[in-house]
């Protein structure tokens, strides 16, 4: 019989550290936007969905950039669902990621299992890690829940056994979702029932891609003769499959540069994707037809791709690629989820044995025949039909607790969401001021000038902020909500009003400085950043702030932004003054070592800037596709960029 149990998975892990306490006001740094030249050739539905409400802001989510690269053994809470054929290990504290899928009769691991937990800047909000199967909901990119807890519980399964239910509230689009995992007795396939609900009285854009990491020494099969190729040059092109530009791209190691291949699966074909080794063994994923998209992502064999692979794990570990399944053709698109509606589907993951080599039509036919024999298409549809009545079943024993944001939204709106309870006992410290606002109409003032917490930006919360007492804290939060709503002028007015009577001025000054930067007023932005940092340092001298992790995080975050703004305005002496006031532990972090190199270069101290590179540094939160290290190096001389600093992933960057 299927069992579900708790375990502790111990592996070398870097701590996540604190989130960035400054609200992310700048436009989203999103690489998945296409060149306008490519829009004319898109199918009509695809073009419409590419333009449908792409994400422009991370608010209300905060950036996760407090992690480092110092790994030490750490126990991770895990949930194991197992029958006599398969064993799936799930990490409820890390987005419900399936870390391992082990096929017991053959002793084979079907996924790429990362031997370490190393956060890196790949999620929409920063921290993400590689390996396993992740559930990406929200908007183009890795979900903001990549390194966050989700709720988990036992639920009755359609076959009389047990399911493992995972559920959470996705904050970018304000949507609840669930993932139900079960293993029928004797089955070689893990079934996954997924549902996204829109409880709002208006349509909401939604997005889903199941992302499966597998070893890259495979051939990837999908039932398509064409694909949409998307690379870091941001061009979207229809290309043939398997061979493109004289190379068979279905072998991940044949590609030099990182790229996405979104397969054009014909409407009448079964939805599936597989990755098979040279002996024909591997993993297959299939689904009901609603989950139409299939994708291959490759890192490429170029220096940058190899460096990123190493960065995400440790030297000597085998590389991986990603096979994925989504609601639409490409990850550039979003789907309209109508008011008070839902979308659901069923996926299945299991082993597949089929010869991977040969001409493409023959290889696909053999693989499809083996898949049909192992798991008929009709059985997947029947499993979905059997699961749907159980999707609303109330959970039994709670196995893990997620965030309190869903409970707050349910408390505000009174929604009934059968099967995914967001109970009031999950409300925590982050939600406390907003519960107070909801119940009393006012925001509680923070103690000891502590940094303000996160801001809620959805229209109902903005309406409450507009009617509460106009305290400096309320004006701060209202301005952030207005900024998110693209009411920039009103946001500035709110922050300026709050500034007139604020005791702690730095949160409002920082918001106004960002607004100045966005409007091109670099000198005024520099003035406000300098004043904000001075005010913050004065507040931090309060005895209550000494040694406090929250104050350390906000000082580092504001100092980093202030240095950048002052350098942009050509005020190197003022930037140096901010640098000198950062504590030694902050200055030793890789991100700040890079900032020190930029500061030294601006001061004309080229040799000292080169010495920063010679001494070595690692920017733990280096953004995917970022070229800041290479740009600084190029300012210091003509020597080739050292391999340890080469993260460039596109032809023009090599």
XYZ file of C-alpha atoms in Angstrom:
654
model
C 0.000 0.000 0.000
C 1.029 3.593 -0.501
C 2.591 5.224 2.545
C 3.366 8.815 3.428
C 5.930 9.530 6.106
C 8.179 12.251 7.439
C 11.933 12.113 6.982
C 14.889 14.451 7.397
C 17.107 14.926 4.345
C 20.605 16.053 5.341
C 22.891 17.658 2.784
C 25.355 20.560 2.507
C 23.219 23.693 2.408
C 23.784 27.439 2.341
C 21.449 29.392 4.655
C 18.791 31.525 2.977
C 19.405 34.482 5.277
C 16.997 37.416 5.603
C 14.923 38.816 2.762
C 15.756 42.253 1.409
C 13.640 44.635 3.555
C 13.386 47.344 0.852
C 10.272 47.124 -1.340
C 11.157 46.205 -4.967
C 10.005 49.387 -6.697
C 12.085 49.111 -9.860
C 10.701 47.451 -13.000
C 11.156 43.710 -13.080
C 14.492 42.661 -14.579
C 12.962 40.023 -16.802
C 14.940 38.427 -19.615
C 11.961 36.628 -21.163
C 10.764 39.403 -23.447
C 10.852 39.013 -27.174
C 12.147 41.301 -29.883
C 9.326 43.216 -31.553
C 10.554 41.977 -34.926
C 9.395 38.466 -34.038
C 5.809 39.325 -33.092
C 4.418 39.478 -36.617
C 5.102 35.781 -37.266
C 3.450 34.432 -34.117
C 0.201 32.445 -34.218
C -2.705 34.661 -33.235
C -3.461 33.023 -29.888
C 0.208 32.996 -28.974
C 0.647 36.689 -29.815
C -2.395 37.546 -27.714
C -1.095 35.589 -24.719
C 2.412 37.041 -25.019
C 0.893 40.511 -24.638
C -1.571 39.538 -21.904
C -0.552 41.242 -18.650
C 3.104 40.247 -18.343
C 4.420 40.750 -14.836
C 5.937 44.200 -14.315
C 6.570 44.240 -10.584
C 7.494 41.838 -7.796
C 5.296 43.624 -5.267
C 4.050 42.568 -2.785
C 6.778 39.902 -2.701
C 10.200 40.809 -1.356
C 13.564 40.019 -2.903
C 15.448 37.091 -1.378
C 19.129 38.014 -1.501
C 20.384 37.315 2.007
C 21.965 33.942 1.250
C 25.648 33.172 0.805
C 27.759 30.289 -0.501
C 29.009 28.902 2.819
C 27.505 25.429 2.907
C 27.271 23.220 5.993
C 25.320 20.002 6.724
C 21.695 20.850 7.385
C 18.599 18.780 7.966
C 15.678 19.514 5.633
C 12.175 18.354 6.492
C 11.009 15.912 3.840
C 7.815 13.991 3.104
C 8.151 10.620 1.393
C 5.307 9.067 -0.591
C 6.020 5.484 -1.577
C 4.493 2.326 -2.994
C 6.138 -0.952 -3.983
C 7.485 0.585 -7.228
C 8.315 4.276 -6.668
C 9.554 6.519 -3.889
C 9.103 10.300 -4.172
C 10.821 12.654 -1.716
C 9.134 16.045 -1.330
C 10.505 19.187 0.360
C 7.511 21.121 1.767
C 9.751 23.879 3.133
C 11.130 24.577 -0.352
C 8.100 25.090 -2.551
C 6.986 21.448 -2.410
C 9.875 20.472 -4.706
C 10.125 16.750 -5.515
C 13.807 16.248 -4.737
C 13.990 12.610 -5.831
C 11.924 10.051 -7.748
C 13.404 6.604 -7.261
C 12.297 3.571 -9.271
C 12.680 0.662 -6.867
C 12.640 -2.380 -9.226
C 15.567 -1.060 -11.289
C 17.263 0.971 -8.556
C 17.327 4.007 -10.886
C 16.932 7.641 -9.914
C 14.703 9.239 -12.555
C 15.594 12.872 -11.826
C 18.706 14.980 -11.508
C 19.306 15.132 -7.743
C 21.437 18.033 -6.615
C 23.822 16.857 -3.849
C 23.786 20.341 -2.277
C 21.281 23.089 -1.550
C 22.766 26.259 -3.026
C 20.439 29.222 -3.541
C 21.145 31.327 -6.622
C 19.442 34.310 -8.254
C 17.128 32.554 -10.708
C 13.684 32.866 -9.129
C 11.581 35.906 -9.898
C 12.362 37.134 -6.391
C 15.927 35.831 -6.160
C 16.654 32.601 -4.287
C 16.209 29.373 -6.273
C 18.032 26.045 -6.416
C 18.427 23.394 -9.071
C 17.282 19.788 -9.192
C 14.103 17.722 -8.947
C 10.593 18.734 -10.020
C 9.336 22.219 -9.168
C 5.891 23.743 -9.543
C 6.112 27.149 -11.231
C 3.037 29.315 -10.810
C 2.630 33.079 -11.046
C 4.444 34.585 -14.001
C 7.242 33.964 -16.473
C 10.209 32.608 -14.533
C 10.883 30.441 -11.520
C 8.198 30.918 -8.888
C 8.677 33.219 -5.900
C 7.817 30.150 -3.790
C 10.993 28.305 -4.835
C 12.507 28.575 -1.356
C 9.330 29.140 0.665
C 7.190 26.721 2.690
C 3.875 25.355 1.461
C 1.062 23.666 3.342
C 0.961 19.857 3.232
C -1.462 17.229 4.513
C -2.765 13.716 4.015
C -5.875 13.409 1.845
C -7.858 10.334 0.716
C -6.858 9.172 -2.764
C -9.224 7.987 -5.512
C -8.063 4.367 -5.134
C -8.779 4.256 -1.393
C -5.218 4.989 -0.349
C -3.644 8.299 0.575
C -2.585 11.387 -1.356
C -0.106 14.042 -0.319
C -1.663 17.461 -0.852
C 0.465 20.596 -1.218
C -1.185 24.022 -1.363
C -0.360 27.704 -1.015
C -1.380 31.238 -1.919
C 0.550 32.666 -4.885
C 0.961 36.371 -4.096
C 1.981 37.880 -7.456
C -1.405 37.040 -8.969
C -3.308 36.442 -5.681
C -4.326 32.892 -6.587
C -4.585 29.727 -4.475
C -3.324 26.473 -5.967
C -2.890 22.841 -4.995
C -0.818 19.857 -6.073
C -2.042 16.349 -5.142
C 0.485 13.499 -5.335
C -0.476 9.847 -5.210
C 0.881 6.437 -6.159
C -1.730 3.809 -7.005
C -0.819 0.392 -5.670
C 1.581 -1.338 -8.062
C 1.937 1.739 -10.287
C 5.222 2.736 -11.911
C 3.852 6.282 -12.276
C 3.462 9.106 -9.803
C 0.169 10.886 -10.436
C -0.034 14.639 -9.905
C -3.378 16.429 -9.842
C -2.977 20.211 -10.064
C -5.534 23.001 -9.710
C -5.395 26.806 -9.806
C -8.442 28.761 -8.629
C -9.475 32.355 -9.239
C -11.814 33.437 -6.426
C -11.890 37.050 -7.625
C -14.764 38.790 -9.421
C -12.463 39.650 -12.319
C -10.248 37.698 -14.720
C -6.668 37.138 -13.592
C -3.609 36.156 -15.661
C -2.143 32.821 -14.664
C 0.851 30.703 -15.550
C 2.102 27.183 -14.895
C 5.146 25.172 -15.852
C 6.205 21.930 -14.197
C 9.996 22.002 -14.349
C 11.837 18.661 -14.317
C 15.611 18.476 -13.926
C 17.245 15.427 -15.550
C 20.893 14.582 -16.285
C 22.032 16.335 -19.454
C 23.693 13.275 -21.033
C 20.321 12.267 -22.466
C 18.293 12.576 -25.625
C 15.095 14.529 -25.100
C 12.025 13.334 -26.997
C 8.758 15.184 -27.526
C 6.077 14.617 -30.200
C 6.942 17.588 -32.401
C 8.677 18.397 -35.671
C 9.058 22.107 -34.854
C 9.968 24.192 -31.841
C 10.143 27.836 -30.813
C 13.773 28.654 -30.051
C 14.430 31.396 -27.490
C 17.906 32.428 -26.354
C 19.529 35.189 -24.365
C 19.536 37.447 -27.412
C 15.727 37.519 -26.877
C 14.816 36.367 -30.369
C 11.942 33.898 -30.754
C 12.169 31.737 -33.886
C 10.379 28.681 -35.205
C 13.009 26.005 -35.888
C 12.894 22.392 -37.081
C 13.203 19.421 -34.707
C 15.434 17.536 -34.160
C 18.077 19.242 -36.309
C 18.559 23.007 -36.243
C 21.475 24.880 -37.830
C 23.100 21.578 -38.763
C 23.037 20.149 -35.229
C 20.672 17.684 -33.532
C 19.450 19.818 -30.625
C 17.585 17.002 -28.913
C 20.937 16.036 -27.380
C 21.515 18.814 -24.791
C 25.299 18.524 -24.981
C 25.198 19.414 -28.687
C 24.310 23.051 -27.920
C 26.996 25.641 -27.216
C 24.812 28.309 -25.638
C 21.929 28.320 -23.195
C 18.550 28.197 -24.918
C 14.889 27.221 -24.612
C 13.156 24.963 -27.125
C 9.354 25.141 -26.829
C 7.989 22.213 -28.803
C 5.070 22.757 -31.177
C 3.024 19.672 -30.235
C 0.165 19.132 -32.721
C -3.313 19.367 -31.225
C -4.121 15.725 -31.915
C -0.939 14.303 -30.373
C -0.585 12.944 -26.886
C 1.183 15.340 -24.505
C 4.474 13.894 -23.274
C 8.206 14.507 -22.993
C 11.011 12.105 -22.119
C 14.750 12.109 -21.451
C 16.549 8.835 -22.201
C 20.171 7.818 -21.700
C 22.249 6.024 -24.316
C 20.864 2.675 -23.167
C 17.294 3.873 -23.570
C 16.488 4.280 -19.865
C 15.029 7.435 -18.383
C 12.030 9.478 -17.320
C 8.801 10.284 -19.119
C 6.229 12.908 -18.176
C 2.748 12.881 -19.671
C -0.500 14.659 -18.902
C -4.062 15.349 -19.837
C -4.315 17.549 -22.915
C -4.916 20.824 -21.062
C -1.214 20.974 -20.168
C -0.276 21.484 -23.797
C 3.246 22.948 -23.743
C 6.538 21.021 -23.646
C 10.003 22.503 -23.390
C 13.697 21.663 -23.266
C 16.160 24.037 -21.586
C 19.889 23.532 -22.096
C 22.781 25.325 -20.429
C 25.110 24.750 -23.358
C 28.720 23.656 -23.382
C 30.197 27.178 -23.574
C 32.242 28.581 -20.682
C 29.355 30.532 -19.193
C 26.935 27.608 -19.218
C 29.534 25.330 -17.634
C 30.263 27.962 -14.987
C 26.603 28.285 -14.062
C 26.238 24.517 -13.799
C 29.175 24.432 -11.418
C 27.833 27.460 -9.526
C 24.542 25.716 -8.778
C 26.132 22.605 -7.293
C 29.810 21.752 -6.830
C 32.747 20.862 -9.084
C 32.748 17.304 -10.355
C 28.982 16.951 -10.245
C 27.259 15.960 -13.474
C 25.316 18.624 -15.327
C 21.593 18.731 -15.954
C 19.013 20.021 -18.386
C 15.332 20.757 -17.852
C 12.287 19.240 -19.482
C 9.065 21.073 -18.763
C 5.306 21.061 -19.259
C 3.071 24.130 -19.250
C -0.379 25.526 -19.942
C 0.616 27.223 -23.210
C 3.235 26.882 -25.963
C 5.916 29.080 -24.385
C 6.890 30.638 -21.080
C 6.426 34.064 -22.629
C 2.645 33.715 -22.416
C 0.010 34.084 -19.701
C -3.478 32.598 -19.670
C -6.676 34.425 -18.765
C -8.378 32.681 -15.847
C -11.941 33.931 -15.810
C -13.619 35.307 -12.703
C -14.624 32.738 -10.074
C -13.306 29.857 -12.160
C -10.556 27.277 -11.994
C -8.236 25.264 -14.193
C -7.030 21.729 -13.445
C -5.160 18.842 -15.058
C -3.339 15.626 -14.275
C 0.316 14.738 -14.838
C 2.122 11.401 -14.555
C 5.841 10.768 -14.017
C 7.566 7.432 -14.380
C 10.260 5.336 -16.071
C 10.441 4.787 -19.816
C 12.582 2.314 -21.745
C 12.892 2.995 -25.471
C 15.722 3.181 -27.982
C 16.706 6.873 -28.238
C 18.826 6.789 -31.393
C 17.713 6.758 -34.983
C 15.624 8.863 -37.317
C 13.193 11.142 -35.535
C 9.820 9.721 -36.653
C 10.906 6.172 -35.809
C 12.288 7.163 -32.410
C 9.089 8.988 -31.522
C 6.872 6.152 -32.680
C 8.824 3.592 -30.630
C 8.750 5.800 -27.533
C 5.031 6.514 -27.880
C 4.297 2.800 -28.280
C 6.273 2.002 -25.112
C 4.535 4.799 -23.231
C 1.110 3.621 -24.391
C 1.932 0.095 -23.221
C 3.169 1.316 -19.834
C 0.472 3.966 -19.263
C -2.309 4.231 -21.852
C -3.502 7.708 -22.723
C -7.035 6.692 -21.753
C -5.806 5.715 -18.290
C -4.422 9.227 -17.719
C -7.772 10.738 -18.657
C -9.556 8.246 -16.407
C -7.221 9.034 -13.510
C -8.006 12.721 -13.920
C -11.747 12.025 -13.870
C -11.313 9.880 -10.764
C -9.266 12.557 -8.995
C -11.526 15.559 -9.615
C -14.161 14.631 -6.972
C -11.334 14.307 -4.422
C -9.813 17.713 -5.137
C -12.297 19.358 -2.745
C -11.802 16.795 0.022
C -10.742 18.463 3.247
C -7.198 17.568 4.313
C -6.580 15.217 7.186
C -3.376 15.170 9.217
C -1.346 18.332 8.607
C 2.241 17.521 7.700
C 3.695 20.989 7.043
C 2.623 24.625 7.363
C 3.059 27.275 4.698
C 2.610 31.033 4.942
C -0.209 33.019 6.514
C -0.906 35.120 3.405
C -3.719 32.875 2.221
C -5.357 33.022 5.646
C -5.190 36.817 5.525
C -6.886 36.971 2.111
C -9.568 34.498 3.148
C -10.138 36.504 6.343
C -10.513 39.681 4.273
C -12.790 38.311 1.560
C -14.577 35.426 3.277
C -13.827 33.020 0.424
C -14.715 29.343 0.699
C -12.013 27.192 -0.864
C -12.864 23.522 -0.294
C -9.816 21.294 -0.130
C -7.329 24.079 0.545
C -8.066 25.577 3.964
C -6.167 28.716 4.903
C -6.833 28.703 8.622
C -6.449 31.697 10.925
C -3.976 29.820 13.107
C -1.441 30.135 10.258
C -1.429 33.945 10.541
C 1.988 35.113 11.710
C 4.028 38.185 12.525
C 4.178 39.314 8.891
C 0.391 39.427 8.712
C -0.141 40.997 12.173
C -0.271 44.698 11.128
C -2.605 43.890 8.228
C -4.983 41.948 10.456
C -4.972 45.014 12.706
C -5.793 47.256 9.733
C -8.567 44.905 8.630
C -10.154 44.733 12.073
C -9.595 48.252 13.410
C -9.022 50.422 10.334
C -5.565 51.522 11.471
C -1.966 50.382 11.140
C -0.029 49.824 14.370
C 3.097 51.929 14.723
C 6.350 49.941 14.827
C 8.481 50.020 17.953
C 11.981 51.497 18.205
C 11.797 52.891 14.650
C 12.126 49.333 13.352
C 12.074 48.917 9.550
C 8.540 48.817 8.127
C 7.326 45.401 7.083
C 6.128 44.338 3.649
C 3.349 46.203 1.841
C 0.138 44.749 0.443
C -0.697 46.304 -2.909
C -3.927 44.688 -4.126
C -6.783 47.136 -4.652
C -8.781 46.198 -1.516
C -5.762 46.820 0.702
C -4.938 50.048 -1.112
C -8.502 51.223 -0.487
C -8.071 50.540 3.235
C -4.777 52.450 3.282
C -6.459 55.424 1.602
C -9.064 55.659 4.355
C -6.898 55.025 7.426
C -5.228 57.777 9.458
C -2.495 59.445 7.384
C 0.444 58.510 9.609
C 3.951 58.404 8.101
C 3.788 54.602 8.106
C 0.400 54.560 6.362
C 1.620 57.089 3.771
C 4.680 54.913 3.151
C 2.599 51.787 2.545
C -0.007 53.706 0.526
C 2.704 55.135 -1.698
C 4.119 51.679 -2.383
C 0.640 50.402 -3.303
C 0.053 53.407 -5.571
C 3.436 52.928 -7.211
C 2.534 49.307 -7.915
C -0.756 50.489 -9.444
C 1.240 52.748 -11.795
C -0.095 55.874 -10.071
C 3.439 57.211 -9.762
C 2.650 60.899 -9.183
C 0.239 60.081 -6.358
C 2.781 57.720 -4.813
C 5.353 60.509 -4.694
C 2.793 62.836 -3.086
C 2.004 60.210 -0.428
C 5.676 59.723 0.397
C 6.259 63.474 0.540
C 3.288 63.894 2.902
C 4.613 61.167 5.153
C 8.059 62.736 5.194
C 6.788 65.967 6.741
C 6.152 64.422 10.153
C 8.162 61.186 10.070
C 10.585 60.513 12.907
C 12.404 57.848 10.922
C 12.752 59.382 7.466
C 14.877 56.836 5.612
C 12.093 54.500 4.283
C 10.295 57.429 2.636
C 13.502 59.052 1.391
C 14.572 55.801 -0.226
C 11.231 55.480 -2.048
C 11.519 59.042 -3.303
C 15.101 58.384 -4.412
C 13.956 55.425 -6.523
C 11.252 57.612 -8.073
C 13.900 60.210 -8.902
C 16.082 57.566 -10.544
C 13.197 56.305 -12.638
C 12.543 59.869 -13.806
C 16.209 60.481 -14.645
C 16.912 62.881 -11.771
C 20.182 61.240 -10.760
C 21.571 64.108 -8.697
C 18.431 64.467 -6.609
C 18.271 60.685 -6.188
C 21.858 60.743 -4.921
C 20.993 63.495 -2.421
C 18.051 61.544 -1.079
C 19.997 58.297 -0.851
C 22.770 60.045 1.086
C 20.232 61.606 3.461
C 18.384 58.284 3.838
C 21.578 56.432 4.726
C 22.550 59.108 7.271
C 19.114 58.860 8.871
C 19.244 55.059 8.940
C 22.638 55.063 10.639
C 21.322 57.493 13.253
C 18.345 55.224 13.970
C 20.561 52.162 14.144
C 22.604 53.677 16.991
C 19.580 53.139 19.211
C 20.420 50.393 21.712
C 17.518 48.301 20.491
C 19.084 48.107 17.038
C 22.566 46.957 17.964
C 23.259 43.462 16.681
C 19.744 43.120 15.266
C 19.653 41.050 12.069
C 16.832 43.147 10.610
C 18.816 46.355 10.963
C 21.914 44.692 9.542
C 19.923 43.578 6.492
C 18.381 46.992 5.850
C 21.724 48.778 6.316
C 23.364 46.479 3.773
C 20.473 46.836 1.300
C 20.228 50.616 1.556
C 24.010 51.030 1.539
C 24.314 48.976 -1.626
C 21.685 51.074 -3.421
C 23.144 54.335 -2.123
C 26.642 53.508 -3.360
C 25.270 52.726 -6.821
C 23.224 55.945 -6.941
C 26.131 58.098 -5.778
C 28.503 56.544 -8.301
C 25.923 57.101 -11.061
C 25.919 60.791 -10.116
C 29.721 60.934 -10.156
C 29.965 61.482 -6.398
C 32.732 59.044 -5.555
C 33.685 60.705 -2.263
C 30.124 60.377 -0.958
C 29.971 56.765 -2.174
C 33.221 56.087 -0.308
C 31.702 57.603 2.846
C 28.765 55.183 2.666
C 31.135 52.279 2.061
C 33.201 53.158 5.130
C 30.111 53.117 7.353
C 29.128 49.565 6.395
C 30.156 46.971 8.941
C 33.135 44.706 8.110
C 30.980 41.580 7.718
C 28.857 43.322 5.084
C 31.878 44.679 3.214
C 33.341 41.164 3.071
C 30.347 39.757 1.169
C 30.902 39.110 -2.526
C 28.285 41.609 -3.714
C 30.041 44.333 -1.741
C 33.488 43.251 -2.894
C 32.224 43.862 -6.431
C 30.882 47.243 -5.300
C 34.300 48.003 -3.815
C 35.905 47.207 -7.159
C 33.482 49.571 -8.911
C 34.213 52.263 -6.333
C 37.975 51.867 -6.720
C 37.653 52.012 -10.513
C 35.597 55.209 -10.237
C 38.322 56.677 -8.034
C 40.921 55.849 -10.676
C 42.597 53.242 -8.467
C 42.794 50.623 -11.219
C 45.468 48.421 -9.675
C 43.582 48.198 -6.391
C 40.411 47.328 -8.306
C 42.314 44.560 -10.102
C 43.509 43.330 -6.720
C 39.879 42.747 -5.713
C 39.645 40.259 -8.590
C 43.014 38.752 -7.731
C 41.965 38.234 -4.120
C 38.817 36.480 -5.319
C 35.162 37.073 -4.575
C 31.849 35.336 -5.218
C 28.646 37.315 -5.739
C 26.199 34.841 -4.235
C 23.146 36.607 -5.706
C 24.564 37.191 -9.186
C 21.565 37.448 -11.514
C 21.074 35.023 -14.373
C 22.340 36.761 -17.489
C 24.023 39.580 -15.533
C 27.226 41.019 -16.975
C 28.256 43.428 -14.200
C 31.423 41.491 -13.382
C 32.549 41.375 -17.019
C 31.803 45.063 -17.543
C 33.913 46.065 -14.556
C 36.755 43.797 -15.664
C 36.724 45.361 -19.131
C 37.204 48.804 -17.544
C 40.382 47.616 -15.862
C 42.340 46.385 -18.885
C 42.391 44.197 -21.976
C 43.115 40.826 -20.357
C 40.587 38.009 -20.931
C 37.999 37.623 -18.199
C 39.169 34.884 -15.774
C 37.107 31.698 -16.033
C 35.890 31.880 -12.443
C 34.120 35.174 -13.258
C 32.759 34.165 -16.673
C 28.979 33.685 -16.433
C 28.154 34.925 -19.949
C 25.624 32.713 -21.688
C 25.082 34.142 -25.154
C 27.197 34.403 -28.302
C 27.713 38.160 -28.082
C 28.983 37.814 -24.532
C 31.671 35.256 -25.229
